[in-house]
Structures are given as C-alpha cells and as structure tokens.
Tab-separated table of C-alpha atoms and ligand atoms in Angstrom:
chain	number	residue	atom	x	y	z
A	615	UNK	CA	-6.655	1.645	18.903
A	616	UNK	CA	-10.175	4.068	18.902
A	617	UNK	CA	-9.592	7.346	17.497
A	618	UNK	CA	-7.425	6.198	14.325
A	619	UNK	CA	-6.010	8.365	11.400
A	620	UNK	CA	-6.113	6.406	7.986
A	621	UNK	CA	-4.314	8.365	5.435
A	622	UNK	CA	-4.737	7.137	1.456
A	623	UNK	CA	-7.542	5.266	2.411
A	624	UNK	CA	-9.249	5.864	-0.670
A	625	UNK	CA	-6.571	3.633	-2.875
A	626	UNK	CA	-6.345	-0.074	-2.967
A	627	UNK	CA	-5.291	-0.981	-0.012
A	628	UNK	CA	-6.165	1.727	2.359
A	629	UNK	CA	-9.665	1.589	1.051
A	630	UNK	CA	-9.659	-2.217	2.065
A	631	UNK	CA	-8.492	-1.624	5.151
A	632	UNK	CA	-11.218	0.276	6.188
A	633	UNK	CA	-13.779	-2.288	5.138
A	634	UNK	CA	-11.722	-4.613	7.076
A	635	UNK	CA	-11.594	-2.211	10.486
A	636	UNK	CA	-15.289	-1.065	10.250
A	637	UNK	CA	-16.186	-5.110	9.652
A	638	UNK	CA	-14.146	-5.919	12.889
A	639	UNK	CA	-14.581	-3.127	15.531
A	640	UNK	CA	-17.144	-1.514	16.651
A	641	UNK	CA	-15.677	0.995	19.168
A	642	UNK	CA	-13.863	2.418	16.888
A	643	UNK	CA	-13.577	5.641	14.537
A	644	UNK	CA	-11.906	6.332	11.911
A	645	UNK	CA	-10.870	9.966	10.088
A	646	UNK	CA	-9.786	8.964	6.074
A	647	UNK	CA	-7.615	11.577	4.997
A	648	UNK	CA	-7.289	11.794	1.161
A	649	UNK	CA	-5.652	13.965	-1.168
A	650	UNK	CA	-7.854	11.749	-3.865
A	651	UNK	CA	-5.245	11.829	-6.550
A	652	UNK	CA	-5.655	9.943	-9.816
A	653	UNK	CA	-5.347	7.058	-7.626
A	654	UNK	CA	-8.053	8.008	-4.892
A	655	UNK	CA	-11.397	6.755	-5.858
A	656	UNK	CA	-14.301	7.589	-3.114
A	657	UNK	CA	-16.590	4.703	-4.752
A	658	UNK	CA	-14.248	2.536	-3.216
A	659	UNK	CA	-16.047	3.350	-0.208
A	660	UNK	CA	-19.412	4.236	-0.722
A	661	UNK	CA	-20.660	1.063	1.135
A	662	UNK	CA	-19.119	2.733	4.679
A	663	UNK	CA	-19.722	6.508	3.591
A	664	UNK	CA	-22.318	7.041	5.757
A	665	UNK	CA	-20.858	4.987	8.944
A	666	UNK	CA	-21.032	7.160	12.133
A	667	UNK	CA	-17.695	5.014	13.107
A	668	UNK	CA	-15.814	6.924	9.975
A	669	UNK	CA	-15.452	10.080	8.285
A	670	UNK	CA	-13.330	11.266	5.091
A	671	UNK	CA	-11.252	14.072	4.647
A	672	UNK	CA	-9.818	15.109	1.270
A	673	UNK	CA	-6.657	16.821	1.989
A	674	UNK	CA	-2.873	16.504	1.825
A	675	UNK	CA	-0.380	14.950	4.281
A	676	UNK	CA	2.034	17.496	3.363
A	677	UNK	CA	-0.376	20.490	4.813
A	678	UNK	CA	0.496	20.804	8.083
A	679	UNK	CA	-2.155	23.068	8.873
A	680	UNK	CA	-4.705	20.639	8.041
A	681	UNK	CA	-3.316	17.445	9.592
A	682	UNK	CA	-2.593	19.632	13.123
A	683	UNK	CA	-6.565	20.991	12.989
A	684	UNK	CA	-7.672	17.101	12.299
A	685	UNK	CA	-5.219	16.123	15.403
A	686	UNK	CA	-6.376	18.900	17.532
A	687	UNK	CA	-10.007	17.823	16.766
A	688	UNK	CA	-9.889	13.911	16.773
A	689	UNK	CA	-7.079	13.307	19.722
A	690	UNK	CA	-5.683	10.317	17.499
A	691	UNK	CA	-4.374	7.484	18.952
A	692	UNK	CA	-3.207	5.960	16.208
A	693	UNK	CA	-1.743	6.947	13.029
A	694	UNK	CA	-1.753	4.033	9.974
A	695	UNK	CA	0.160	5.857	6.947
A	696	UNK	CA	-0.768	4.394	3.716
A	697	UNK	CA	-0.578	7.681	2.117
A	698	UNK	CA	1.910	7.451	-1.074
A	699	UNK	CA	2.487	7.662	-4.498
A	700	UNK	CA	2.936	4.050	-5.342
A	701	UNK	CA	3.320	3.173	-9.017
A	702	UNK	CA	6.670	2.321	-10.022
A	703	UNK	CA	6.240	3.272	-13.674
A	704	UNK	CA	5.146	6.001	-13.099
A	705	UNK	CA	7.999	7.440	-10.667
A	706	UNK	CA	10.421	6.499	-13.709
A	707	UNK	CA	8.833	9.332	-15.421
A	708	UNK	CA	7.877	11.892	-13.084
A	709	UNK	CA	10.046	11.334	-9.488
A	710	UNK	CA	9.274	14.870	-7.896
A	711	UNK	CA	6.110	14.187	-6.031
A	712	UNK	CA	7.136	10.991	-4.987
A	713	UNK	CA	9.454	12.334	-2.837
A	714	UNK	CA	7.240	15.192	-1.700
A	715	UNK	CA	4.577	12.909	-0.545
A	716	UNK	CA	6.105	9.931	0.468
A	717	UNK	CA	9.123	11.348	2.141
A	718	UNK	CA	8.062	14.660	3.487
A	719	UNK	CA	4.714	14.088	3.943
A	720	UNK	CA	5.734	11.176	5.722
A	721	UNK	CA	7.754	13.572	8.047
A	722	UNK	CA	4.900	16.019	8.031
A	723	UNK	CA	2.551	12.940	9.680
A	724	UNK	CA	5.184	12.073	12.270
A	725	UNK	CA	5.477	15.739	13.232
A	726	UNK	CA	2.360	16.484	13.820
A	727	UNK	CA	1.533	13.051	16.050
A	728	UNK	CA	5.309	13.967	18.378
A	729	UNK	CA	3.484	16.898	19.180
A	730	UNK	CA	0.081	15.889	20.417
A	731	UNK	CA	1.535	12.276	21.895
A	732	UNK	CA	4.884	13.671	23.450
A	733	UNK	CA	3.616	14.259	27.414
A	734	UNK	CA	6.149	17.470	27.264
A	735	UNK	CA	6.603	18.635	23.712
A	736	UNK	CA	8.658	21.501	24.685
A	737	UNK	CA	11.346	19.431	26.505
A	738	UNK	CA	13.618	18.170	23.933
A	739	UNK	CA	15.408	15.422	26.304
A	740	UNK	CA	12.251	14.005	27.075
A	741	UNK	CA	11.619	10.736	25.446
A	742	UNK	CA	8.162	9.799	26.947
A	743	UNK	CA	5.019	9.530	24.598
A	744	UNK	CA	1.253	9.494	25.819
A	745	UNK	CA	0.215	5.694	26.652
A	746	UNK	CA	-1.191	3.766	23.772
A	747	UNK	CA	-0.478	5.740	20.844
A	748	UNK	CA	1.075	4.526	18.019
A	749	UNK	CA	2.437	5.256	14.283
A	750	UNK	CA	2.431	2.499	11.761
A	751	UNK	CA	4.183	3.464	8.327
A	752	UNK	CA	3.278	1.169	5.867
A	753	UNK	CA	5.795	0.632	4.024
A	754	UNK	CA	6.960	-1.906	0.586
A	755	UNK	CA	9.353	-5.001	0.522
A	756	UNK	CA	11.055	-2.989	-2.681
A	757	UNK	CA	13.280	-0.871	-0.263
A	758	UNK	CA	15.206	-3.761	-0.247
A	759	UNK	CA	16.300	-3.768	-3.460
A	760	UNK	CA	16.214	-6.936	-5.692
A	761	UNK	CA	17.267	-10.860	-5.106
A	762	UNK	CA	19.150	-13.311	-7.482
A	763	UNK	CA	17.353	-16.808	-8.258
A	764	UNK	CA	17.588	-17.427	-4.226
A	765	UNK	CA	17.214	-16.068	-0.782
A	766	UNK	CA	14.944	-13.672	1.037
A	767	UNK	CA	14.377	-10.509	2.293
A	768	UNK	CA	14.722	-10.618	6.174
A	769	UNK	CA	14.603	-7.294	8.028
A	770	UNK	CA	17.939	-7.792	8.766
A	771	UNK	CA	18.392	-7.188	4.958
A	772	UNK	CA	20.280	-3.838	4.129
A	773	UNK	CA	17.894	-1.283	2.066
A	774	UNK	CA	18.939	-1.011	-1.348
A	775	UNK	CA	16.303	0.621	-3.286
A	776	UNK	CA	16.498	0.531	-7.003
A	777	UNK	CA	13.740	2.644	-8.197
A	778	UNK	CA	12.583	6.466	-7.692
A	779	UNK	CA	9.751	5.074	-5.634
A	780	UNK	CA	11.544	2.586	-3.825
A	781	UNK	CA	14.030	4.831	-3.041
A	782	UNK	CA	11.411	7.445	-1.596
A	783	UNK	CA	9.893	4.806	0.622
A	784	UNK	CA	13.226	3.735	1.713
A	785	UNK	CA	13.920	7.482	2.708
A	786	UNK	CA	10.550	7.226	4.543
A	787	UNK	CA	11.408	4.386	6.727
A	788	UNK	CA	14.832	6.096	7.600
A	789	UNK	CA	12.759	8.997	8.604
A	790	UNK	CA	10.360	7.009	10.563
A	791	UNK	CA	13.353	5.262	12.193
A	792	UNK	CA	15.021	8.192	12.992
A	793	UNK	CA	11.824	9.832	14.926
A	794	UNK	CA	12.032	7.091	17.153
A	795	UNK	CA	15.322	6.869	17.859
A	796	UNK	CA	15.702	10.176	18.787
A	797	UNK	CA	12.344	11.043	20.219
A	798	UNK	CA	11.348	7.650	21.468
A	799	UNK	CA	8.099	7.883	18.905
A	800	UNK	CA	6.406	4.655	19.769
A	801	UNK	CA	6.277	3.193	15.346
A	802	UNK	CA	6.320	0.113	13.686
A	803	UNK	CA	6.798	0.028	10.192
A	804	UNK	CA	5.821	-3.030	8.171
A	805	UNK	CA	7.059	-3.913	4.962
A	806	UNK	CA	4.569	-6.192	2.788
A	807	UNK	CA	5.119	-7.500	-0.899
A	808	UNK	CA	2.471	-7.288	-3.795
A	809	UNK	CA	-1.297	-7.327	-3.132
A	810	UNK	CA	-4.135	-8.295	-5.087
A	811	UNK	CA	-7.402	-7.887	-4.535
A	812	UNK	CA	-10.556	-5.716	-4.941
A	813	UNK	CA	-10.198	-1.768	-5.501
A	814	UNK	CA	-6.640	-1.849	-7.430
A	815	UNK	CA	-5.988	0.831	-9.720
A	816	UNK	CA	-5.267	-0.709	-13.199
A	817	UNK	CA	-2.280	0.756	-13.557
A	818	UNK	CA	-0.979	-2.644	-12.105
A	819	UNK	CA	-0.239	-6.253	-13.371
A	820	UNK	CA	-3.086	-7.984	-12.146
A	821	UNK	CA	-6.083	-5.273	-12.381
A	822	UNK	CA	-4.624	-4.446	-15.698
A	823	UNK	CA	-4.624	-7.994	-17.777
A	824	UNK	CA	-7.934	-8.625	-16.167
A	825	UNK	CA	-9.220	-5.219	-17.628
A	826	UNK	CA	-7.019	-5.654	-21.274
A	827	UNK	CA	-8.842	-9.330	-21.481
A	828	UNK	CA	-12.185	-8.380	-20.730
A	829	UNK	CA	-11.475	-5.717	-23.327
A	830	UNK	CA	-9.847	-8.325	-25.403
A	831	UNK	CA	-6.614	-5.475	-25.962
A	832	UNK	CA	-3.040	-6.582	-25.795
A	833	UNK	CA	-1.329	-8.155	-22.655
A	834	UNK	CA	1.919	-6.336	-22.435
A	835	UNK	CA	4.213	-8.005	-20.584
A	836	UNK	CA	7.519	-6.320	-19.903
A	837	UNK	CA	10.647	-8.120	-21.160
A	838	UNK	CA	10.723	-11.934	-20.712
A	839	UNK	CA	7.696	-12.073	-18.008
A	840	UNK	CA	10.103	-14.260	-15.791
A	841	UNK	CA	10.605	-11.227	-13.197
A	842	UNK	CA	9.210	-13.043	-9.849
A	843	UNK	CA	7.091	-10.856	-7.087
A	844	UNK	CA	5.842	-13.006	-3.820
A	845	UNK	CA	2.027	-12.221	-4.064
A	846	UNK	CA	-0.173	-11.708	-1.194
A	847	UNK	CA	-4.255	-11.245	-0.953
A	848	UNK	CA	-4.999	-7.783	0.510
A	849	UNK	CA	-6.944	-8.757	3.439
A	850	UNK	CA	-3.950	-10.615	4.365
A	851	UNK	CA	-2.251	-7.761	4.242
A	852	UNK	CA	-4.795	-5.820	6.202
A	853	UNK	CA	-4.935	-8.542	8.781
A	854	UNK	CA	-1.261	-8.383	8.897
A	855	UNK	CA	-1.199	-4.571	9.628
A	856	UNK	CA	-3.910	-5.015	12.346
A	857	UNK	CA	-1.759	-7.013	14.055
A	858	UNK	CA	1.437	-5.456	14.303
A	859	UNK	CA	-1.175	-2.311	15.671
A	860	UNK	CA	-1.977	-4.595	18.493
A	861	UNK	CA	0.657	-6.280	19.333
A	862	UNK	CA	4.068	-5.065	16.827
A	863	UNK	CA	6.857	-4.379	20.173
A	864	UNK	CA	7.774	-0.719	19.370
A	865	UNK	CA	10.270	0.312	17.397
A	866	UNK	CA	10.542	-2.692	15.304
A	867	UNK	CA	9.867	-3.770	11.467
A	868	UNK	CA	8.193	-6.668	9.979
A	869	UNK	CA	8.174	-8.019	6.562
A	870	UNK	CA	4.717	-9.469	5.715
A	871	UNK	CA	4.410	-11.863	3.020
A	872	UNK	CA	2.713	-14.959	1.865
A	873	UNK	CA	5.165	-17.015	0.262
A	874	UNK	CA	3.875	-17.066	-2.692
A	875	UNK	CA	6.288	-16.545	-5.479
A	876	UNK	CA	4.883	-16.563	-8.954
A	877	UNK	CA	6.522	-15.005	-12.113
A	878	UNK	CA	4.843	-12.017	-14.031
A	879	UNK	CA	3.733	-13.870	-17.148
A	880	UNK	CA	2.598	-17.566	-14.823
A	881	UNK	CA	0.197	-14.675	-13.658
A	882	UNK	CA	-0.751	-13.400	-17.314
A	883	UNK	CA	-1.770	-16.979	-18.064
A	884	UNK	CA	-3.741	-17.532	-15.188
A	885	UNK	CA	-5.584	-14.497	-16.015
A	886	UNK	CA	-5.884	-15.728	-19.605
A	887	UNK	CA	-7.310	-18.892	-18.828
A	888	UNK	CA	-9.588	-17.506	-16.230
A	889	UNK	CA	-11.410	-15.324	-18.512
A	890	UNK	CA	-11.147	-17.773	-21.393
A	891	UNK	CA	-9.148	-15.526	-23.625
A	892	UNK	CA	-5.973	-17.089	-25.378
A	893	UNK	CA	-2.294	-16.565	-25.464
A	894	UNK	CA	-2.665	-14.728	-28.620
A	895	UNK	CA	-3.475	-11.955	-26.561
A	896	UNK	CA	0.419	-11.826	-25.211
A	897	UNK	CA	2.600	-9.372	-26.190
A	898	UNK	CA	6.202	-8.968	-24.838
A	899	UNK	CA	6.886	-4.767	-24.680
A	900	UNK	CA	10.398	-3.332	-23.632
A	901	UNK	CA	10.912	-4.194	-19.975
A	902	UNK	CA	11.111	-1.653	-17.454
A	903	UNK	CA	14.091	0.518	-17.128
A	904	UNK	CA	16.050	-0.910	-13.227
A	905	UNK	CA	13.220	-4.076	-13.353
A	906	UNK	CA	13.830	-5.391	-10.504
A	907	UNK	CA	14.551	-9.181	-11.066
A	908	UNK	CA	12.927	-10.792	-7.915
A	909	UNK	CA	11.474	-10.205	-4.494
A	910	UNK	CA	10.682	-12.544	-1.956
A	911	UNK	CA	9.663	-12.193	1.722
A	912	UNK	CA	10.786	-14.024	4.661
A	913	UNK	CA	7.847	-13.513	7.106
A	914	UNK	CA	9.065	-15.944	9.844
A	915	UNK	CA	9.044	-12.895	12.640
A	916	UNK	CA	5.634	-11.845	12.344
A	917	UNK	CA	4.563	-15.480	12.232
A	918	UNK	CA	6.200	-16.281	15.334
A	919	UNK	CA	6.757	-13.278	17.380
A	920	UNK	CA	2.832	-12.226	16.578
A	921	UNK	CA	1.403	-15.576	15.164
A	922	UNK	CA	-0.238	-13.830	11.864
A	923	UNK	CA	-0.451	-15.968	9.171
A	924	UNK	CA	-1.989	-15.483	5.654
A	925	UNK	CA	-5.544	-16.776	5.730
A	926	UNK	CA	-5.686	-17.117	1.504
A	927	UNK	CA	-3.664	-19.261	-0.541
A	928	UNK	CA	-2.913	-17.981	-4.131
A	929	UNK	CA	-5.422	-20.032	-5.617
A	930	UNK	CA	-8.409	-18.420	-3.293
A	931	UNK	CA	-7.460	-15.125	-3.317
A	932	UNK	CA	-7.020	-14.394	-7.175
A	933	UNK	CA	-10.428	-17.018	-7.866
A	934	UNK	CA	-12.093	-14.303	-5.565
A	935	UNK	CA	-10.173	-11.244	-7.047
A	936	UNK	CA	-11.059	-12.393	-10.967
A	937	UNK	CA	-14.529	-12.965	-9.933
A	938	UNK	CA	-14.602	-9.491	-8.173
A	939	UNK	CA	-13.086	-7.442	-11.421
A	940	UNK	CA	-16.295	-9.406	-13.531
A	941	UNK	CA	-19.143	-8.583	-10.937
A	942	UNK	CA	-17.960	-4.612	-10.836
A	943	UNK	CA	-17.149	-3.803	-14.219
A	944	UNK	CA	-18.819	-0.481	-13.832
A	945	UNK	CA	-16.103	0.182	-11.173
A	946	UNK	CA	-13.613	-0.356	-13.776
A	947	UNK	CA	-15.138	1.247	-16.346
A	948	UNK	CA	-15.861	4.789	-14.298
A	949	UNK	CA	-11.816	4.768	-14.188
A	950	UNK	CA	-10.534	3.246	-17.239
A	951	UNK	CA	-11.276	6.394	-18.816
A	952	UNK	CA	-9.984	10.172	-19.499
A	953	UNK	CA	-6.878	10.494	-16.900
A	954	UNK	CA	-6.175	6.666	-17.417
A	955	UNK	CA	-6.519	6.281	-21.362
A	956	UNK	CA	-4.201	9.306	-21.884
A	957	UNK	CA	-1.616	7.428	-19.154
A	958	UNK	CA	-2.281	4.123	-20.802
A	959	UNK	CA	-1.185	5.574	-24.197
A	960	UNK	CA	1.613	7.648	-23.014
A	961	UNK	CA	2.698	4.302	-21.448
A	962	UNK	CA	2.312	1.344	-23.222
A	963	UNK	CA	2.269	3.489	-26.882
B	1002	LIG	P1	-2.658	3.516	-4.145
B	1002	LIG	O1	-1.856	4.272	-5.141
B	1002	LIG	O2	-3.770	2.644	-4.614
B	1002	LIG	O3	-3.296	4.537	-3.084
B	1002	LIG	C1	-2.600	5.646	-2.596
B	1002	LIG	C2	-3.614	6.605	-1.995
B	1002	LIG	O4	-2.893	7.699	-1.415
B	1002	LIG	C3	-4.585	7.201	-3.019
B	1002	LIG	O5	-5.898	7.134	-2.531
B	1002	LIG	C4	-4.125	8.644	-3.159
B	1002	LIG	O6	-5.173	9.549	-3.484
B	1002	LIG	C5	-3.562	8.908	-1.776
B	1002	LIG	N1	-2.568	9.993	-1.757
B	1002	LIG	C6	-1.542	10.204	-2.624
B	1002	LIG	N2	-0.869	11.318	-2.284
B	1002	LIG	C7	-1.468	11.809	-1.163
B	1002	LIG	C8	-1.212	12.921	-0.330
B	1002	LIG	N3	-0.192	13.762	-0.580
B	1002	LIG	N4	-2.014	13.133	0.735
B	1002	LIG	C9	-3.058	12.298	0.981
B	1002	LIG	N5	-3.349	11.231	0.224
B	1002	LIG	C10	-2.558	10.982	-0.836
B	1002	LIG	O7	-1.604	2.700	-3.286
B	1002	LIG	P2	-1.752	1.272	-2.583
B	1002	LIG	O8	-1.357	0.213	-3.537
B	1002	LIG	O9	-3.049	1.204	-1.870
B	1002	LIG	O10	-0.565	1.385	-1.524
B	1002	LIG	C11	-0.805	1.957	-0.239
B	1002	LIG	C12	0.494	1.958	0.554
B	1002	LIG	O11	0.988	0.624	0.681
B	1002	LIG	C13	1.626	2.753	-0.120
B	1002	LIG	O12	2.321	3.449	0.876
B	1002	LIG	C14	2.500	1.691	-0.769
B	1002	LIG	O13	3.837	2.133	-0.829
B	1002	LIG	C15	2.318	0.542	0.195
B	1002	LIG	N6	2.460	-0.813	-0.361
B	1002	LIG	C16	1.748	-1.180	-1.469
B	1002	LIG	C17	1.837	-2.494	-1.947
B	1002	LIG	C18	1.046	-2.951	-3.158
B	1002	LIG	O14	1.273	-4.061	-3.634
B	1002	LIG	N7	0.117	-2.168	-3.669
B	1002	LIG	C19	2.667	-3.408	-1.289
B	1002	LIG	C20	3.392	-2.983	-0.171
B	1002	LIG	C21	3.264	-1.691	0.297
B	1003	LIG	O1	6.451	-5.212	-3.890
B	1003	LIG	C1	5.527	-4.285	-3.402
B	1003	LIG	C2	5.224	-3.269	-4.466
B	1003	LIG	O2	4.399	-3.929	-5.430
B	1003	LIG	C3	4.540	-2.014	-3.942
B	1003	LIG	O3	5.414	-1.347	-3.089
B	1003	LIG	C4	4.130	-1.095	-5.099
B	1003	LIG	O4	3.392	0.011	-4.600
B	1003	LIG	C5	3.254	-1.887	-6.054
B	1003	LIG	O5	2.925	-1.085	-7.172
B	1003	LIG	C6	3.976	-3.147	-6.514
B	1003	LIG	O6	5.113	-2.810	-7.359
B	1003	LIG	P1	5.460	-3.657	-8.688
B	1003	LIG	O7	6.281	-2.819	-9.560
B	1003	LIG	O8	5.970	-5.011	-8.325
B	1003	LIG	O9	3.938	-3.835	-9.247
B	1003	LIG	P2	3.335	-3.720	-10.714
B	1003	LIG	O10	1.928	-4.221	-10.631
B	1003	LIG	O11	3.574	-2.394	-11.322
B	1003	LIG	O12	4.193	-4.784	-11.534
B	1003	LIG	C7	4.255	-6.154	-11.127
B	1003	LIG	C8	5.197	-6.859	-12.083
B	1003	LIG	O13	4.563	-6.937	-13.371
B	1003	LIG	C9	6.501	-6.146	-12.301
B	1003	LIG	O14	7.540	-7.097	-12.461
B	1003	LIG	C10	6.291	-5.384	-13.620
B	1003	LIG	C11	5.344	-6.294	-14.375
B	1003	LIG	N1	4.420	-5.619	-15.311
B	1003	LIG	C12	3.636	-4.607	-14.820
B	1003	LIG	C13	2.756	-3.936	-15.652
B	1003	LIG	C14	1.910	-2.806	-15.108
B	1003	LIG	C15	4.310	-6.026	-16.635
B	1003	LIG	O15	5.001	-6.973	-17.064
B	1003	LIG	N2	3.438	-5.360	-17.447
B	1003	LIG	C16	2.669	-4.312	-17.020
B	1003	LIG	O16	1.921	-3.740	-17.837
C-alpha cells in the first residue's frame, strides 16, 4: 500500500479516511479523485491540501479516459472505492445516477485497475495479477436487506436489498465478485453499518438533529423512531478498512460493525439532551417508503481472522462527534444553504 487511489474522498467518510492515512503513513501517496457532487465538500480537507503525500482530482469514476490517464500516471497499487451516491432518501426519488455511479462506475474502476495489474492483459486465460495490488470496494451492511427483532447479518447472509441504493451497491459487490472470480482480481469488499462522525453531510440522522437543534427547527423523525441501525464511529470504520488493506485474504468480504444497536429516536434524545434543547422539538413525519426495520452486524470474522476491533464505544464517539458539529459551525453553515435548503424543503415539506 504506496501509490493508493481514494475515490469520494471528499464525502464523510472518504474525507476521514484520508486524515486517518496521511496521520499514519508516511511513505505513502495518495491521488483523491472527486466528482465533488452536492455531497463533495473540499473544506473537508483543507488541513491536508497542501500535503506532498496527496493530491485531488475532481473527476468522475465513470470517465474512463480520466481514471486510465491517472493509472497510467500514478502506477496504483491500490484502489479504495468509496465513490457513491449514498443517501437513501434521496435514491427513492431520483434512482438513475445511483446506478450509473455506483454500479458502472464501480465497473469502470475495476476495469481500468485489470488492465494495469493483470501481468498479461491480452491473455484472457490468464489469471495472474501484479504482486501487491489490491481493490477494496467499500461497500454498506444494507445489501443485506433488513432483520426482524433478532439475529445478524453474517456474510454468509444472502443479499436482499430493499432500497434503490441498496440495491445499486448490492449490484456493485456482484460486480466486484464477479471480476475476481473470473479474472482472479485480487478485492476485498467490506461491508460496514452506519457512521458518525466529523464531515457528514446533513442530509443524515445524526448531522441533521444536531444542525435542526442548534437551529432550534423541528426534529423529524420518520414513523415511530423505533427503526434500529448498529452505529459505528468513523475512524473505526477507517481503521477497519486499513486493515482488511493489509491483511483482508483475497477474495473475501467482511462485515464491520461495532455492536452498537440503538434505535433512531434513543439517538434524537441523546442529541436533545446534549445540546440542551427539549422533546418539544420532536416531530414524528411519514416514515420512509421500504424503511428498513433493523440492521445489525455480526463482526466476529474481522475480529478474529484480522483482530480489528472498534476503538470507541457509543458514548465516546458521539460526545466527540456533538462537540465537533459545535466547534465548526461555520462548516455547517457554508453547506446548510442553497442546494441543501431547496432539498431540505422538497424533503421534509
Ligand atoms: P458521501 O455521500 O458523504 O460521499 C460520497 C462522495 O463520492 C462525495 O464526495 C461525492 O462527491 C463523491 N462522488 C459521487 N459520485 C461520484 C462520481 N461519479 N465520481 C467521483 N466521485 C463521486 O458518502 P459516505 O457516507 O462518505 O459513504 C462513502 C462510501 O461508504 C459509499 O460507497 C457508501 O455506500 C459507503 N458506506 C457508507 C456508510 C455510512 O454510514 N455513511 C456505511 C457503510 C458504507
Ligand atoms: O447502514 C449503512 C448505511 O447507513 C449506508 O450504506 C448509507 O450510505 C447511509 O446513508 C446510512 O443509511 P441510513 O438510511 O441508515 O441512514 P440515514 O442517516 O439516512 O437514516 C438513519 C435512520 O434514521 C433511518 O432509519 C432513517 C432515520 N431518519 C433519517 C433522517 C435523515 C429519520 O428518522 N429522520 C430523518 O430525517
């Protein structure tokens, strides 16, 4: 891991995983490359923009052209794919691109790296890859669909996608498996539940009932709030991700995930209390159309077969996430206007 392709690493959790890389290694460089959608936000990395160890591209994983002139000029060795549209709400309403760039832009990526890390592209029998490389597609505990009060999600669990977006990222990881089982493309694909943490977009839970309480505007929480999701901090996550780089055995998937279930409107409160707002502030809206009821993630084979574990409990990492959201309120506030307020309305009106 030296010459490494980040793509979306100007969203949430790319964008942390960056800080977390150039905090770690120092033989290292990294190429960010961005299509900086509504979701992209370069101030997330202002801190590293000048690093010799990275550089940022803004460009799309879906232009071949591009992503063949960045391999040809930065002999990758490693390819982390956070690229994506990611907002479930928002692929209820408009599914198109979700496909385009997390499916075939996904393909696109893969492409692109069989090419340069094949040792004889032009032989199609061949199965042998250059030595070192590697593809990680990071991809969502939501391809597997949804849980009743009990159980968890192994990856033994059969994908059953339930949304536009989870279905897209479910196609992804079929395409991802598929490059390796017929080319021998040396991937891992890893499968986390929810993060928190610095950089989120407000479009979700947590990053948006800090923002609405600061604001002191309506909490809306969809139908009865008891929908669970098994949180995780993001540098957990990026930790997590780091790991399966370094040692993941190729080919195979692992769920990440801190056991940590908590229910959408335990969060809500939390968030309440920690800004000392009220309840009044509560307001239950029409619940999202094929909610999924619960997730949960059983993490037991990167624990043992690669001995991550989460370093933050639940009460650490959101202490340090609320307290994050109140010391950059000018990050929030730079978003939480034009493109956002006319999605905010069209959403929540
Ligand atoms: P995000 O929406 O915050 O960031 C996505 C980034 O991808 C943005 O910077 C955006 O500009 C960029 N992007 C979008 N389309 C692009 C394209 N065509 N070419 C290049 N860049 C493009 O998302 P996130 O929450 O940081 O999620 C990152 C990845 O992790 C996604 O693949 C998501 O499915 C996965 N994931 C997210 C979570 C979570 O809780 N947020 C959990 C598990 C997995
Ligand atoms: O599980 C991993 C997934 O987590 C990732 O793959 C996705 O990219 C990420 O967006 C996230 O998906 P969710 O749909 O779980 O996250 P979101 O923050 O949108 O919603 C979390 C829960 O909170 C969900 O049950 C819906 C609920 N919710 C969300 C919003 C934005 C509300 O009740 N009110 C809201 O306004």
């Amino acid at each position: 891991m030296k010459n490494i392709l980040v793509t979306g690493g100007a969203g949430f959790i790319g964008s942390n995983f960056i800080h977390y890389l150039l905090k770690r290694y120092d033989d290292i460089n990294i190429v960010n490359i961005d299509l900086l959608t509504y979701a992209g936000n370069l101030d997330n990395l202002v801190e590293v923009s000048d690093d010799k160890r990275y550089t940022f591209v803004r460009g799309d994983i879906h232009d071949r052209a591009l992503v063949e002139e960045l391999f040809q000029k930065y002999e990758f060795d490693t390819v982390v794919n956070f690229a994506a549209e990611s907002h479930v709400d928002r692929s209820i309403t408009d599914p198109d691109i979700f496909l385009i760039t997390n499916v075939l832009g996904t393909q696109t990526l893969l492409d692109v790296a069989k090419k340069h890390w094949k040792l004889d592209p032009d032989d199609k029998y061949s199965r042998e890859f250059k030595e070192g490389v590697k593809y990680l597609q990071v991809s969502t505990d939501e391809v597997y669909g949804a849980l009743g009060a009990t159980g968890l999600f192994t990856e033994k669990t059969p994908l059953a996608p339930n949304s536009p977006y989870s279905a897209s990222k479910a196609s992804a990881d079929f395409v991802v498996r598929a490059y390796a089982q017929t080319y021998g493309m040396p991937v891992n694909i890893t499968r986390c539940s929810n993060n928190y943490g610095p950089y989120q977009f407000p479009e979700k839970l947590i990053p948006l009932m800090i923002n609405n309480c600061l604001a002191e505007k309506n909490l809306p929480v969809y139908g009865d709030g008891m929908q669970i999701r098994d949180w995780l901090y993001v540098e957990d996550h990026c930790a997590a991700i780091t790991t399966v780089l370094e040692k993941g055995v190729l080919g195979e998937v692992y769920n990440v995930g801190g056991n940590n279930e908590k229910a959408n409107i335990e969060i809500v409160k939390l968030i309440i209390d920690n800004t000392g707002k009220t309840e009044d502030l509560i307001v239950h809206v029409k619940d999202r159309p094929g909610h999924d009821r619960r997730y949960a993630i059983d993490n037991t084979k990167i624990t043992t077969e690669l001995g991550w574990a989460p370093a933050y409990t639940f009460e650490t990492g959101m202490a340090q996430t609320i307290e994050w959201y109140l010391s950059h309120k000018e990050w929030m506030d730079k978003i939480v206007s034009g493109e956002y307020m006319s999605y905010y309305e069209k959403m929540y009106k």
